[in-house]
Structure formats: structure tokens, C-alpha cells
Short mmCIF file of C-alpha atoms in Angstrom, two decimals:
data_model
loop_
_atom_site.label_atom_id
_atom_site.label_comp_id
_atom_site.label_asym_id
_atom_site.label_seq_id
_atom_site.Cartn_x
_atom_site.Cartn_y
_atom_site.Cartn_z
CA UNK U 880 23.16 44.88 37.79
CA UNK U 881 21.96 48.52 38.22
CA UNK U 882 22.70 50.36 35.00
CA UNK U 883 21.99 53.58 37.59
CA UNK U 884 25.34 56.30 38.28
CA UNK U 885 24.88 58.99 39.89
CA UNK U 886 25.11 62.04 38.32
CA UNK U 887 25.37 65.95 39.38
CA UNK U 888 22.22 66.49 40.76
CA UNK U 889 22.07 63.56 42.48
CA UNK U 890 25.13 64.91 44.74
CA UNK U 891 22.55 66.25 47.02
CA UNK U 892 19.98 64.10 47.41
CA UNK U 893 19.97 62.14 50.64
CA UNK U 894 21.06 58.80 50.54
CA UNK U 895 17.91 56.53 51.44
CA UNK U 896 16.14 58.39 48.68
CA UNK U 897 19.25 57.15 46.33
CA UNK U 898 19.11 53.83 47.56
CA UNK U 899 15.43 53.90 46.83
CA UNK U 900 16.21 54.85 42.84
CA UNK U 901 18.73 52.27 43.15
CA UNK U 902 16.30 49.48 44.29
CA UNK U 903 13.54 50.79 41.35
CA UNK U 904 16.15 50.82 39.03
CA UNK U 905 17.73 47.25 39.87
CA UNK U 906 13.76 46.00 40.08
CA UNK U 907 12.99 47.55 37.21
CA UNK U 908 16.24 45.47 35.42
CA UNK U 909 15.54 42.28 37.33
CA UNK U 910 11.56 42.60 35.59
CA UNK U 911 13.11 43.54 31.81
CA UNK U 912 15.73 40.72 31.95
CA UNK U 913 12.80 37.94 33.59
CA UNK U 914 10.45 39.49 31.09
CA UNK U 915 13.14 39.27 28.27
CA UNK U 916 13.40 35.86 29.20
CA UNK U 917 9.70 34.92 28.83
CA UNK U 918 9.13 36.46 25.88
CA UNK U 919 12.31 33.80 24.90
CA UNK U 920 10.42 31.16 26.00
CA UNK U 921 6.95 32.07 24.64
CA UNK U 922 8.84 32.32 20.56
CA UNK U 923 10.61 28.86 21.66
CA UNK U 924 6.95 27.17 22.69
CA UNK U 925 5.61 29.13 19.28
CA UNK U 926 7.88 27.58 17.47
CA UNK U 927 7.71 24.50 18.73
CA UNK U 928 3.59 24.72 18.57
CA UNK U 929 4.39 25.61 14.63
CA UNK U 930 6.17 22.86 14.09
CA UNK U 931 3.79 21.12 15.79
CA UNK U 932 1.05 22.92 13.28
CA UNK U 933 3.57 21.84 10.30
CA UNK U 934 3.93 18.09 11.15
CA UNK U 935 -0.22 17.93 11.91
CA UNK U 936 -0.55 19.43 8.12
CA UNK U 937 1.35 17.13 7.03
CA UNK U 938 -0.08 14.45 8.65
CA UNK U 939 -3.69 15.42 7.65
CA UNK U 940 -2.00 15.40 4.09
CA UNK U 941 -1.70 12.24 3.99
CA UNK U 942 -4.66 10.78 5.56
CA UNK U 943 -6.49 12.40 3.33
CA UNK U 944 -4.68 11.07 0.66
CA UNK U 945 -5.17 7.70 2.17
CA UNK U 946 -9.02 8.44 2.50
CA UNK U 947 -8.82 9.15 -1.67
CA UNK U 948 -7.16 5.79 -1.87
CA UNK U 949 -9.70 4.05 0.29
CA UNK U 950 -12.66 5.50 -1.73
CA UNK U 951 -11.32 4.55 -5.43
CA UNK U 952 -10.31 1.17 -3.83
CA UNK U 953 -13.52 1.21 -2.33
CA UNK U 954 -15.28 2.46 -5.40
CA UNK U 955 -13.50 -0.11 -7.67
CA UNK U 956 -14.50 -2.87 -5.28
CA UNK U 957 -18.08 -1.93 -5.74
CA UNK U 958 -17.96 -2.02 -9.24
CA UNK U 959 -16.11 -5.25 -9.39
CA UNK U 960 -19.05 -6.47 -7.28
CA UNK U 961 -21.45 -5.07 -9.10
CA UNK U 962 -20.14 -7.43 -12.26
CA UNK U 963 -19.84 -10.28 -9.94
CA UNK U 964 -23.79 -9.61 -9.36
CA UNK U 965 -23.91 -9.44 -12.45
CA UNK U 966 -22.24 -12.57 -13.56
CA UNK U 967 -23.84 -14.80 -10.67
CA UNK U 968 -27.71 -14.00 -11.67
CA UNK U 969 -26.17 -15.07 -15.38
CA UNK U 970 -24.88 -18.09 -13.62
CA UNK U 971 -27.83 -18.86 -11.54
CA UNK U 972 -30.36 -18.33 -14.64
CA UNK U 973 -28.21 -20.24 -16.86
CA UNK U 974 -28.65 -23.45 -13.79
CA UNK U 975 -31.82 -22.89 -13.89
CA UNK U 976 -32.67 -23.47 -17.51
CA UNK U 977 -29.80 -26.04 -17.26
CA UNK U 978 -32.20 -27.82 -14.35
CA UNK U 979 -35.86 -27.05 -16.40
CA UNK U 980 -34.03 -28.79 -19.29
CA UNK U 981 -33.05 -32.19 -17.31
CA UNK U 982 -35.96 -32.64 -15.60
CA UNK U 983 -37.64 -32.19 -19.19
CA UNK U 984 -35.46 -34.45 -20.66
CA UNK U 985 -35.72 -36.87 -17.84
CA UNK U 986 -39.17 -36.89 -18.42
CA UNK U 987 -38.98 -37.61 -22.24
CA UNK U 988 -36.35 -40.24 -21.57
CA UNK U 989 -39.10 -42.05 -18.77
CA UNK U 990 -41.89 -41.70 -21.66
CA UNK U 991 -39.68 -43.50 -24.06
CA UNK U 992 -38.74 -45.95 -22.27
CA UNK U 993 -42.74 -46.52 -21.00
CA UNK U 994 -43.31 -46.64 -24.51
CA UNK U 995 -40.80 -48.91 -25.44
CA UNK U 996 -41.52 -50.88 -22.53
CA UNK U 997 -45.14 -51.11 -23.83
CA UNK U 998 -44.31 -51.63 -27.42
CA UNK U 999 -41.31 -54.53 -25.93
CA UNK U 1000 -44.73 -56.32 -23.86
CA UNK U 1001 -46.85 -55.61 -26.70
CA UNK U 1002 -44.47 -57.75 -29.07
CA UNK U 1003 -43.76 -60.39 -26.50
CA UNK U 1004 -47.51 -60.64 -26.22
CA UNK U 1005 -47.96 -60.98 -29.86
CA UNK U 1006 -44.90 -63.26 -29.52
CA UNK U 1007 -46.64 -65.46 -27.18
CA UNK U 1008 -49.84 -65.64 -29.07
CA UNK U 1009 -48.15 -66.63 -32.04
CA UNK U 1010 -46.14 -69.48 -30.03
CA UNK U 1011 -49.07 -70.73 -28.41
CA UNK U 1012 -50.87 -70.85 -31.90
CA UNK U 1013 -47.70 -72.58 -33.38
CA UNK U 1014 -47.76 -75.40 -30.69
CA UNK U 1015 -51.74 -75.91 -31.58
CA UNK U 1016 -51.06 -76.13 -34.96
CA UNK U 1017 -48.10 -78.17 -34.64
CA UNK U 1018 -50.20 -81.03 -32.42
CA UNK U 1019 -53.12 -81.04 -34.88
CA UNK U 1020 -50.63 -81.61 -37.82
CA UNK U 1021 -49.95 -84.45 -35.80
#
């Protein structure tokens, strides 16, 4: 692979310092043909490490796209509980007054029907009375 020829005034050199020119020359070709090829491999690995770089880019792209989705989804959830919150301590307070309002009723319905109970004993009392007097009056007309 030695590019090397001799030329005229290498005519009278001796030969082992030829062969010596030969073997720096041929070394020096073997070196700029291995180094030729690693610098080949080194833009190959580049470009695969920037297309690499590309695809991870992308890929961050979109997660962060996906984390914008998650935090208005996440955000809209919130608010959407916030009404639910909202709605159930309507809910609850509205139970609550509905309860206050039966047991007050409950106890106005119990009072009127002690009263009338009263009022009902009260009459058959009277009732009673007024039988009792009926029979007396009813032998002595007799």
C-alpha cells in the first residue's frame, strides 16, 4: 500500500535505509487509513447518539404534554370536587333542618294527641258522670 517510489536521489541511498522509509511510509498509511476509519465510526456513533438526542426530545415533548394534560385534568377534578363539597354541606344542612323539623313535628303531633287524649278522657269522664246521674234519676222516677 506504500504510496512511496523512489526517485533520483534516492538511487544512492543504501537499501536498509530505503526499506526503512518504506516501512515509515507504509506505517504511516496503515495509521491514516485505521485513523480514517475511526473517525468513520466516531460520525456513525454521533449520529446515531443525535438521533438518539432527537427521539429523547421528542419523547420529553410529549410527556410534558401529557404532564399539561394531567394538571388541567387534575385541576378540573379539583374544581369539580370542590362543587361536590360544595353541594354535600348543602345536602347535609338541608338533612339536618329536614331532621330538626321531624323531631319538632313529632313532638307537636305527641302533644296533640296527649291533648286529645286528655280532652277524649275528659269527655268520657263527663260522659260517665252524666250516665251515672241518668241511672239515679231514672230509679228515683221510679
Amino acid at each position: 500500500m506504500s504510496s512511496w517510489r523512489p526517485c533520483a536521489r534516492d538511487w544512492g541511498r543504501p537499501s536498509n535505509e530505503r526499506d526503512d522509509v518504506n516501512a515509515r511510509a507504509e506505517t504511516t498509511a496503515t495509521a491514516r487509513t485505521e485513523a480514517e476509519e475511526r473517525a468513520r465510526r466516531a460520525i456513525v456513533r454521533a449520529d446515531d447518539t443525535a438521533a438518539r438526542a432527537l427521539r429523547a426530545e421528542s419523547d420529553l415533548a410529549k410527556v410534558r404534554e401529557q404532564l399539561k394534560q394531567t394538571r388541567t385534568d387534575r385541576d378540573a377534578i379539583r374544581e369539580e370536587a370542590r362543587c361536590l363539597r360544595g353541594n354535600l354541606a348543602t345536602v347535609i344542612a338541608e338533612r339536618d333542618t329536614a331532621r330538626a323539623d321531624a323531631r319538632r313535628e313529632r313532638t307537636r303531633g305527641d302533644q296533640r294527641v296527649s291533648d286529645l287524649r286528655t280532652a277524649h278522657q275528659q269527655q268520657l269522664a263527663l260522659l260517665h258522670d252524666m250516665a251515672a246521674e241518668l241511672r239515679l234519676t231514672s230509679r228515683w222516677a221510679d
